Amino acid sequence: MAFDMGATILSLQGVNKSFGPIDVLHDINLEIRAGEVLCLLGDNGAGKSTVIRLLSGVHKPSSGTITMDGKPLNFASPREAADHGIATVHQFGGTFPLMSIGRSFFVGREPVRWVGPFKVYDRKTANDIAVKAVQNFGITRIEDGDRLVGGLSGGERQALAIARAVHFGARVLILDEPTAALGVKQATHVLRIVNEAKRRGLAVIFITHQVMHAMAVGDHFAVLIRGAIASDFKKGEKTREEITDLMAGGASMATLEAEIESNMAGHDA
Amino acid sequence: MSTSSSLSFGSLMRRPETGSFLGLAAVFLFFTAFGGTNFASPTGAASWLNVAAQLGIVAIPIGLLMIAGELDISIGSIIPAGSMTCAIISGHFGLPIIVGVGAALALGAFIGLINGLLVIRTAVPSFIVTLGTLFAVAGMTLGFSVLVTGTTSVAIKVPEAKWLLGDFIGGIYQVTIFWWIAAVIFWTFFLHASRFGNWIFAMGGDKVSARNAGIPTDRVTIMLFVCSGMSAAFVGLSQAILYNSAQVSAGQSYIFNSIISVVVGGVLLTGGYGSVFGIVLGTLTFAVVSQGIYFTGFDANWASLIIGVLLLGAVLMNNTFRKMALSYAPKKAGK
Ligand SMILES: Nc1ncnc2c1ncn2[C@@H]1O[C@H](COP(=O)(O)OP(=O)(O)OP(=O)(O)O)[C@@H](O)[C@H]1O
Ligand SMILES: [Mg+2]
């Protein structure tokens, strides 16, 4: 696959989203480029997941435009977004814990072969392709495509889900808190896979609450505060402390700590 | 690369039917020990195989629905409805048997279609939807039978169709056994070898993700309900032909019996896991216990106790096996 590195794939212009009377997003402008990791940061409830739901076809914007390759985008369903190469990987990666690696990798796109007059699910091909795809992302521990997805570690499941998206031609990879439930080592694995996806020219949207994880892979950062983009900057333009403060909703960490301390003192009394 | 087809202990442990195989072996040994030689003799075997065949034909589609995360209890009245439809058309009115059989199957398919449509349109749990149709169809069967024939039991004499649906092979084995074998082959292929099977497992695992992966979940759900409705109607009409008569209330026991067979067969109550072979083993286990008791000196009521214990044991065991299946990882050879 040939990707035009740096070309804008998705672009949001003046996007607003409200659910009935609740305004969730205000005037969002964002560019998502091939071969780049965009980190979407912000406090709980800031609207990060809502942004990606707009991009993945779950919701439609109340106003404003979203374009893909310059053309206005109007997905009726997540499936349609996936068909256009926008793949969303949810927190726990594989959602079919009781299915084998091969079977879950190919859900909805099962390879078949002819046995006499019958079309039969091609288990061997499915397993081989799935295992190879995960191993290409550096998870060499997975060798048996018959293993159940639920028996994999959280990081391995993320790897499987990302490998699946890439295998089926995703151009945009959306990862909503992929490292949230993972230990240090597993998280590192996932970050490495994010870098690998980026190296292959995918555009990655990466949501996290951990500054370290964001700084490890991000090329471009957007911080949401109460539904608006409070800051939009490139790698190296802000320090870790500045990013942390922004993520906490604008209040400086020092102020926050002082607040906690006075609260604690109040409880002790 | 691993040799995934090897019959290692690990790969055996993660098969959904391992537990049900152990259960069947246990009850079989138990009844061979206490039931004497009669139990395992050809005549003895016929008694539980005949029961298993009728139950097994409905249990498989019920099991598939459970794997897909749904439930169908309306079969309890589709069976007598199929029975009565066939008997009224070909017995009471004397129309050709092919019409009676066709009408009964069409009725089963139609009720299944209604079940499926209600489940996908209303998002009401399928237990409640099919509980509704269970009563509705029971009422309709009774009402129509009394209206048309003035009675709740209709005779049907169709010697020309006996060989296909109501005969005994060798004088003891019902032909239904062969229909069951055919059904097992068909459903095994469907669930384990065709891509539809993968869709069913995925739907039971997570319906929303399955739909997002492009699986036509609504169509698959409707199709499964249609299949369980038709299978139930088939059992009903074959009973009518076999016993030369149909009764309006002759199917309620199938509701629990089929669910027991499916669960004892290793299908997970929460969906997403199970096998046709396991369901067959579960059905055999149920039939062996319910019939085997007559070969022993025990009072027949004890059979329910054994079935209850088996069911609870199966549920616990299914959880254990599932955990083992999930945690199973092949041992690294060397290095
Ligand atoms: N369907 C909805 N209807 C009404 N309000 C909603 C809906 N979806 C999200 N919201 C609201 O929008 C706000 C943003 O939610 P969102 O899930 O995007 O936050 P988030 O940044 O992903 O938070 P977190 O870090 O906790 O995942 C929240 O206040 C939430 O209650
Ligand atoms: Mg969120």
XYZ file of C-alpha atoms and ligand atoms in Angstrom:
636
model
C 0.000 0.000 0.000
C 1.318 3.399 -0.858
C 0.383 6.190 1.460
C 1.034 9.806 0.905
C 2.792 10.595 4.168
C 1.602 13.776 5.765
C -1.435 14.168 3.529
C -4.569 15.192 5.373
C -7.011 12.316 5.516
C -9.678 13.568 7.875
C -10.511 17.117 8.655
C -13.062 18.592 11.061
C -14.217 22.160 10.467
C -16.300 24.007 12.999
C -17.909 20.825 14.290
C -20.517 21.089 17.029
C -22.333 18.267 18.694
C -25.198 18.368 21.114
C -27.405 15.667 22.504
C -30.766 17.354 22.887
C -30.157 20.283 25.184
C -26.666 19.147 26.194
C -23.880 20.770 24.204
C -20.956 18.390 24.194
C -18.611 19.725 21.501
C -18.082 23.337 20.426
C -16.395 24.456 17.237
C -13.898 21.638 16.848
C -11.232 22.066 14.169
C -8.811 19.195 13.643
C -6.644 17.718 10.946
C -5.679 14.062 10.878
C -2.756 13.217 8.624
C -1.300 10.007 7.254
C 1.746 8.756 9.129
C 0.954 10.903 12.135
C -0.279 10.171 15.639
C -2.795 12.652 16.949
C -3.171 12.477 20.711
C -6.567 13.537 21.953
C -6.201 14.591 25.561
C -8.542 15.927 28.175
C -10.244 15.305 31.472
C -13.108 12.841 31.983
C -16.179 14.031 30.163
C -14.241 16.518 28.029
C -15.681 14.997 24.861
C -12.850 12.855 23.500
C -14.944 9.769 22.933
C -17.629 11.903 21.326
C -15.110 13.207 18.789
C -14.139 9.709 17.752
C -17.759 8.594 17.632
C -18.352 11.316 15.068
C -15.438 10.038 13.027
C -16.378 6.384 13.263
C -19.954 6.776 12.136
C -21.695 6.298 15.493
C -22.942 9.902 15.720
C -23.428 12.713 13.213
C -22.317 16.292 13.954
C -25.068 18.769 14.822
C -23.320 21.323 12.640
C -20.003 21.817 10.911
C -18.352 19.532 8.381
C -16.118 16.517 8.476
C -14.257 15.689 5.292
C -12.283 12.634 4.246
C -9.793 13.162 1.429
C -11.455 16.492 0.845
C -14.939 15.034 0.352
C -17.699 15.593 2.920
C -18.219 12.531 4.990
C -21.598 11.113 5.853
C -21.430 7.654 7.367
C -24.678 5.920 8.222
C -23.037 3.327 10.468
C -19.733 2.223 11.975
C -19.661 -0.477 9.342
C -19.651 2.131 6.591
C -16.835 4.016 8.287
C -14.888 0.763 8.522
C -15.454 0.153 4.829
C -13.885 3.531 4.160
C -10.834 2.567 6.177
C -11.653 4.121 9.533
C -11.118 1.429 12.140
C -11.936 1.849 15.808
C -10.308 -0.352 18.410
C -12.003 -0.340 21.758
C -10.430 -0.599 25.129
C -10.405 -4.354 25.383
C -9.472 -5.009 21.787
C -11.004 -8.333 20.853
C -14.666 -8.339 21.711
C -15.184 -12.067 21.167
C -13.298 -13.652 24.064
C -14.607 -17.145 23.387
C -13.633 -17.239 19.743
C -10.317 -18.411 18.408
C -7.747 -15.920 17.179
C -8.271 -16.990 13.573
C -12.051 -16.906 13.740
C -12.315 -13.556 15.478
C -9.716 -12.005 13.164
C -11.917 -12.837 10.178
C -15.363 -12.201 11.668
C -17.614 -11.098 8.826
C -14.890 -11.727 6.238
C -14.270 -15.442 6.660
C -12.002 -17.063 4.101
C -13.660 -20.074 2.461
C -12.523 -22.891 0.266
C -14.451 -25.409 -1.774
C -14.727 -28.953 -0.506
C -16.633 -30.750 -3.234
C -19.847 -28.783 -3.654
C -19.545 -27.066 -0.264
C -18.013 -23.774 0.705
C -16.141 -24.401 3.913
C -14.574 -21.998 6.383
C -10.832 -22.207 5.783
C -9.518 -22.529 9.305
C -5.911 -23.062 8.355
C -5.690 -20.015 6.111
C -7.495 -17.899 8.687
C -5.190 -19.015 11.485
C -2.018 -18.605 9.435
C -2.895 -15.117 8.245
C -4.042 -13.974 11.686
C -0.948 -15.299 13.444
C 1.361 -13.800 10.848
C -0.389 -10.443 11.060
C 0.049 -10.278 14.837
C 3.628 -11.467 14.672
C 4.412 -8.730 12.159
C 3.554 -6.316 14.913
C 6.179 -7.884 17.122
C 3.939 -10.164 19.194
C 5.848 -13.364 18.448
C 4.435 -15.148 21.469
C 1.251 -15.845 19.529
C 1.784 -18.938 17.436
C -1.443 -20.883 17.602
C -4.434 -19.407 15.768
C -6.757 -21.797 17.611
C -6.154 -20.121 20.946
C -9.116 -18.235 22.322
C -8.904 -14.468 22.307
C -9.992 -14.336 25.940
C -6.825 -16.174 26.917
C -4.596 -13.412 25.561
C -3.243 -10.602 27.679
C -4.733 -7.135 27.314
C -1.783 -5.942 25.262
C -1.911 -8.957 22.977
C -5.596 -8.374 22.385
C -4.929 -4.771 21.452
C -2.206 -5.971 19.102
C -4.604 -8.448 17.537
C -7.274 -5.801 17.041
C -4.806 -3.325 15.561
C -3.269 -5.969 13.310
C -6.749 -6.867 12.136
C -7.606 -3.263 11.302
C -4.349 -2.825 9.394
C -4.784 -6.125 7.582
C -8.180 -5.097 6.301
C -6.844 -1.878 4.901
C -7.528 0.716 7.599
C -6.107 4.149 6.827
C -7.209 5.734 10.063
C -6.796 3.890 13.333
C -8.795 5.165 16.289
C -7.657 3.954 19.693
C -9.767 4.932 22.689
C -7.628 4.521 25.803
C -5.836 1.402 24.572
C -3.346 1.487 27.431
C -5.780 2.266 30.230
C -5.991 -1.213 31.731
C -2.440 -2.271 31.021
C 0.682 -2.618 33.094
C 3.877 -0.855 32.176
C 5.254 -3.601 29.994
C 2.018 -4.278 28.151
C 1.469 -0.575 27.593
C 4.939 -0.320 26.084
C 4.006 -3.092 23.695
C 0.913 -1.225 22.575
C 2.863 2.003 22.158
C 5.373 0.185 20.005
C 2.538 -1.133 17.875
C 1.110 2.360 17.526
C 4.505 3.492 16.270
C 4.604 0.589 13.841
C 1.165 1.495 12.477
C 2.331 5.073 12.041
C 5.497 3.904 10.272
C 3.273 2.079 7.820
C 1.610 5.348 6.999
C -1.645 5.066 8.943
C -3.155 8.032 10.626
C -3.625 7.248 14.308
C -5.924 8.956 16.765
C -4.814 8.050 20.228
C -6.777 8.823 23.372
C -5.104 8.530 26.713
C -5.061 9.974 30.201
C -1.373 9.269 30.602
C 0.945 12.074 29.593
C 3.912 9.736 29.301
C 2.088 7.510 26.838
C 0.968 10.494 24.803
C 4.450 11.965 24.678
C 5.968 8.627 23.690
C 4.047 8.351 20.424
C 2.334 11.673 19.690
C 3.267 13.930 16.795
C 0.426 16.287 17.317
C -1.683 16.988 20.396
C -5.144 18.398 20.893
C -6.425 19.072 24.374
C -10.157 19.231 24.937
C -11.587 21.149 27.860
C -15.350 20.992 28.313
C -15.934 20.220 24.672
C -13.689 22.863 23.111
C -10.144 22.575 21.876
C -8.156 24.444 24.468
C -4.805 23.805 22.913
C -3.447 22.348 19.706
C 0.306 21.888 19.419
C 3.040 19.791 17.890
C 5.573 17.466 19.451
C 8.194 19.333 21.420
C 6.226 22.566 21.712
C 5.142 22.008 25.299
C 6.719 20.461 28.358
C 5.324 17.562 30.266
C 4.172 19.836 33.095
C 2.337 22.146 30.721
C 0.537 19.198 29.113
C -0.383 17.762 32.488
C -1.884 21.059 33.555
C -3.911 21.271 30.350
C -5.175 17.736 30.789
C -6.335 18.511 34.277
C -8.718 20.987 32.715
C -6.569 24.116 32.706
C -5.986 24.381 36.438
C -2.336 24.094 37.281
C -1.291 20.934 39.007
C 0.207 22.950 41.824
C -3.138 24.589 42.578
C -4.792 21.204 42.461
C -2.332 19.729 44.908
C -2.846 22.586 47.305
C -6.584 21.989 47.058
C -6.208 18.300 47.832
C -4.048 19.110 50.800
C -6.532 21.548 52.289
C -9.306 19.010 51.735
C -7.319 16.360 53.541
C -6.647 18.739 56.367
C -10.378 19.419 56.541
C -11.104 15.712 56.860
C -8.506 15.207 59.512
C -9.947 17.911 61.668
C 4.643 -23.301 13.919
C 2.351 -25.294 16.123
C 0.580 -28.457 15.169
C -2.878 -27.338 16.092
C -4.625 -30.557 15.141
C -2.778 -32.665 17.686
C -4.981 -34.308 20.278
C -3.155 -32.971 23.280
C -4.702 -32.807 26.723
C -4.808 -29.043 26.413
C -6.724 -29.006 23.152
C -9.167 -31.569 24.544
C -9.763 -29.449 27.605
C -10.829 -26.441 25.619
C -13.434 -28.249 23.567
C -16.966 -27.371 24.668
C -18.110 -30.996 24.594
C -15.481 -32.527 26.858
C -17.587 -32.039 29.966
C -20.710 -33.431 28.350
C -18.826 -36.481 27.189
C -17.746 -37.208 30.753
C -21.336 -36.713 31.926
C -22.724 -39.122 29.345
C -20.084 -41.719 30.154
C -20.956 -41.434 33.847
C -24.715 -41.897 33.440
C -24.189 -44.641 30.892
C -21.987 -46.605 33.286
C -24.413 -45.932 36.122
C -27.390 -47.339 34.270
C -25.446 -50.225 32.815
C -24.494 -51.121 36.367
C -27.971 -50.716 37.868
C -30.142 -51.402 34.831
C -28.681 -54.764 34.017
C -28.079 -56.055 30.530
C -31.429 -54.828 29.221
C -30.424 -51.208 29.325
C -27.635 -51.532 26.773
C -29.374 -54.196 24.678
C -30.752 -53.218 21.237
C -34.270 -52.928 22.677
C -33.036 -50.905 25.626
C -30.988 -48.671 23.372
C -34.036 -48.114 21.175
C -36.012 -46.784 24.119
C -33.564 -43.983 24.805
C -32.515 -43.411 21.192
C -36.148 -42.833 20.190
C -36.547 -40.255 22.930
C -33.214 -38.655 22.058
C -34.065 -38.401 18.365
C -37.280 -36.431 18.841
C -35.726 -34.195 21.446
C -32.490 -33.852 19.511
C -34.126 -32.474 16.396
C -35.413 -29.447 18.335
C -32.509 -29.224 20.746
C -29.941 -28.360 18.058
C -31.634 -25.222 16.693
C -32.463 -24.215 20.270
C -28.779 -24.639 21.077
C -27.743 -22.533 18.101
C -30.098 -19.808 19.239
C -28.531 -19.964 22.686
C -25.048 -19.746 21.181
C -26.266 -16.665 19.323
C -27.495 -15.251 22.635
C -31.220 -15.899 22.189
C -33.778 -18.294 23.626
C -36.875 -19.894 22.142
C -39.428 -21.457 24.461
C -42.344 -21.185 22.027
C -41.380 -24.634 20.688
C -43.463 -25.968 23.584
C -46.592 -25.056 21.687
C -45.236 -25.189 18.132
C -44.828 -28.963 18.535
C -48.531 -29.593 19.283
C -49.500 -26.918 16.767
C -47.557 -28.763 14.060
C -49.085 -32.024 15.207
C -52.641 -30.701 15.115
C -52.191 -28.865 11.810
C -51.011 -32.026 10.146
C -53.737 -34.155 11.764
C -56.554 -31.734 10.996
C -55.555 -31.305 7.354
C -54.624 -34.882 6.528
C -56.686 -36.706 9.151
C -59.859 -34.718 9.770
C -60.163 -33.340 6.224
C -58.404 -36.250 4.565
C -56.215 -34.122 2.284
C -52.960 -35.661 0.983
C -50.301 -36.005 3.674
C -47.932 -33.809 1.726
C -50.350 -30.907 2.248
C -50.577 -31.597 5.968
C -46.804 -31.822 6.325
C -46.247 -28.698 4.230
C -48.827 -26.716 6.196
C -47.364 -27.796 9.548
C -43.831 -26.822 8.501
C -45.070 -23.533 7.071
C -46.852 -22.789 10.335
C -43.655 -23.511 12.302
C -41.670 -21.264 9.985
C -44.283 -18.536 10.270
C -44.286 -18.566 14.085
C -40.482 -18.534 13.999
C -40.589 -15.562 11.666
C -42.885 -13.704 14.065
C -40.586 -14.535 16.974
C -37.556 -13.307 15.050
C -39.200 -10.112 13.862
C -40.481 -9.286 17.335
C -37.069 -9.894 18.871
C -35.159 -7.687 16.436
C -37.814 -4.953 16.197
C -38.678 -4.571 19.859
C -35.376 -5.464 21.511
C -37.455 -7.239 24.152
C -35.504 -10.261 25.473
C -36.341 -13.321 23.397
C -37.367 -15.223 26.527
C -40.285 -12.826 26.994
C -41.167 -12.653 23.300
C -41.286 -16.427 22.949
C -43.103 -16.758 26.256
C -45.763 -14.614 24.637
C -45.914 -16.704 21.473
C -45.832 -19.880 23.573
C -49.154 -18.904 25.121
C -50.603 -17.319 22.002
C -49.918 -20.377 19.866
C -51.158 -22.748 22.570
C -54.392 -20.810 22.751
C -54.797 -20.718 18.995
C -54.143 -24.433 18.633
C -56.754 -25.255 21.236
C -59.249 -22.737 19.884
C -58.937 -23.821 16.262
C -59.019 -27.512 17.085
C -62.228 -27.197 19.043
C -63.693 -24.876 16.441
C -62.874 -27.101 13.480
C -63.087 -30.607 14.888
C -65.003 -30.127 18.103
C -62.363 -32.036 20.038
C -58.823 -31.645 21.371
C -57.545 -34.898 19.956
C -57.596 -35.739 16.254
C -56.883 -39.074 14.622
C -54.730 -39.323 11.525
C -54.226 -42.471 9.430
C -51.625 -42.087 6.723
C -50.057 -45.498 6.071
C -48.485 -44.170 2.859
C -46.277 -41.771 4.867
C -45.333 -44.155 7.655
C -42.082 -45.324 6.115
C -40.829 -41.764 5.986
C -41.968 -40.399 9.310
C -43.621 -42.911 11.589
C -42.145 -46.322 11.092
C -40.019 -48.507 13.317
C -36.856 -49.955 11.799
C -36.360 -53.520 12.898
C -39.586 -53.082 14.829
C -37.970 -50.918 17.539
C -35.979 -47.968 16.120
C -38.075 -44.980 15.047
C -37.212 -43.536 11.634
C -36.945 -40.226 13.465
C -33.486 -41.413 14.504
C -32.371 -41.088 10.880
C -33.884 -37.645 10.611
C -31.961 -36.719 13.714
C -28.715 -38.032 12.217
C -29.394 -36.015 9.065
C -30.093 -32.940 11.182
C -26.862 -33.456 13.136
C -24.826 -33.650 9.918
C -26.528 -30.576 8.488
C -26.149 -28.443 11.619
C -22.587 -29.576 12.265
C -21.634 -28.380 8.827
C -23.630 -25.204 9.291
C -22.172 -24.238 12.665
C -18.607 -25.480 12.405
C -17.705 -25.490 8.739
C -19.695 -22.704 7.089
C -19.134 -19.011 7.600
C -22.633 -18.660 9.073
C -21.355 -20.581 12.070
C -18.715 -17.959 12.699
C -21.413 -15.301 12.544
C -23.467 -17.130 15.159
C -20.530 -17.376 17.552
C -19.704 -13.724 16.995
C -23.303 -12.667 17.628
C -23.336 -14.553 20.902
C -20.038 -12.966 21.867
C -21.023 -9.372 21.186
C -23.950 -8.457 18.969
C -22.975 -4.839 18.406
C -19.433 -5.686 17.366
C -20.738 -8.463 15.155
C -23.029 -6.017 13.388
C -20.201 -3.521 13.005
C -18.097 -6.265 11.457
C -20.701 -6.500 8.722
C -22.656 -9.523 9.891
C -26.364 -9.285 8.996
C -27.341 -10.005 12.602
C -31.046 -9.369 12.062
C -31.289 -11.806 9.191
C -29.320 -14.471 11.052
C -31.524 -14.061 14.135
C -34.725 -14.402 12.108
C -33.342 -17.397 10.242
C -32.464 -19.177 13.496
C -35.952 -18.622 14.898
C -37.496 -19.873 11.657
C -35.317 -22.991 11.870
C -36.285 -23.723 15.473
C -39.975 -23.187 14.617
C -39.767 -25.529 11.647
C -37.834 -28.156 13.586
C -40.441 -28.081 16.343
C -43.262 -28.377 13.803
C -41.424 -31.286 12.221
C -41.221 -33.132 15.525
C -44.910 -32.421 16.062
C -46.045 -33.733 12.713
C -43.844 -36.807 12.907
C -45.376 -37.597 16.311
C -48.856 -37.301 14.827
C -47.962 -39.690 12.021
C -46.197 -42.048 14.413
C -48.963 -42.257 17.008
C -51.833 -41.906 14.489
C -53.250 -39.016 16.477
C -52.511 -35.520 17.690
C -53.246 -33.844 21.026
C -53.376 -30.101 21.675
C -51.146 -30.323 24.718
C -48.159 -32.488 23.995
C -45.083 -30.342 23.860
C -44.545 -28.344 27.034
C -41.978 -30.804 28.362
C -39.784 -30.097 25.329
C -39.113 -26.552 26.534
C -37.142 -27.579 29.580
C -35.848 -30.819 28.139
C -34.264 -29.109 25.166
C -32.694 -26.384 27.283
C -31.341 -29.025 29.669
C -29.884 -30.998 26.765
C -28.237 -27.896 25.360
C -26.737 -26.786 28.665
C -25.616 -30.288 29.636
C -24.131 -30.334 26.130
C -21.736 -27.558 27.052
C -23.412 -24.523 25.499
C -22.759 -21.454 27.586
C -25.921 -19.800 28.946
C -24.480 -16.419 28.102
C -23.907 -17.408 24.475
C -20.898 -17.421 22.221
C -19.694 -20.918 22.995
C -20.840 -24.454 22.261
C -20.923 -27.216 19.677
C -23.446 -29.386 17.853
C -21.648 -32.528 18.972
C -21.923 -31.356 22.566
C -25.674 -30.809 22.156
C -25.980 -34.345 20.778
C -24.167 -35.687 23.840
C -26.366 -33.606 26.120
C -29.492 -34.925 24.420
C -28.282 -38.510 24.754
C -27.485 -37.925 28.410
C -30.971 -36.621 29.049
C -32.565 -39.536 27.189
C -30.389 -42.121 28.923
C -31.338 -40.787 32.344
C -35.039 -40.350 31.668
C -35.408 -43.817 30.097
C -32.632 -45.679 31.895
C -34.418 -45.254 35.208
C -37.088 -47.733 34.056
C -34.438 -50.419 33.704
C -33.397 -50.058 37.308
C -35.302 -50.998 40.398
C -35.570 -47.342 41.384
C -38.750 -45.338 41.335
C -38.908 -43.294 38.102
C -39.219 -40.060 40.037
C -35.551 -40.277 40.919
C -34.696 -39.530 37.285
C -35.585 -35.865 37.828
C -33.153 -35.704 40.715
C -30.365 -37.073 38.551
C -31.205 -34.644 35.754
C -31.270 -31.729 38.159
C -27.897 -32.675 39.579
C -26.486 -33.177 36.078
C -27.736 -29.774 35.009
C -26.193 -27.992 37.976
C -23.009 -29.972 37.527
C -22.919 -29.074 33.854
C -23.322 -25.367 34.500
C -20.502 -25.413 37.031
C -18.361 -27.557 34.794
C -19.020 -25.350 31.758
C -17.651 -22.415 33.682
C -14.568 -24.372 34.664
C -13.984 -25.632 31.150
C -14.442 -22.175 29.758
C -11.840 -20.840 32.172
C -9.478 -23.615 31.151
C -10.148 -22.919 27.509
C -9.375 -19.259 27.996
C -6.206 -19.793 29.965
C -4.904 -22.526 27.727
C -1.639 -21.654 26.040
C 0.536 -24.130 24.192
C 3.762 -25.082 25.891
C 6.770 -23.731 24.093
C 8.638 -26.614 22.524
C 12.268 -26.103 23.393
C 13.894 -22.743 24.005
N -25.340 10.035 23.980
C -25.151 11.041 24.857
N -26.192 11.735 25.354
C -26.005 12.736 26.241
N -24.811 13.131 26.687
C -23.732 12.483 26.247
C -23.834 11.403 25.305
N -22.581 10.943 25.046
C -21.754 11.712 25.768
N -22.429 12.637 26.496
C -21.845 13.622 27.401
O -20.829 14.270 26.701
C -19.738 14.553 27.558
C -18.460 14.051 26.935
O -18.442 12.629 26.950
P -17.272 11.760 26.354
O -17.621 10.353 26.529
O -16.964 12.225 24.980
O -16.067 12.142 27.336
P -14.583 11.611 27.345
O -13.706 12.797 27.099
O -14.403 10.469 26.440
O -14.402 11.159 28.854
P -13.593 9.931 29.489
O -12.186 10.371 29.581
O -14.195 9.774 30.842
O -13.804 8.744 28.605
C -20.051 13.924 28.885
O -20.491 14.930 29.768
C -21.176 12.973 28.582
O -22.054 12.849 29.662
Mg -14.050 8.308 26.724
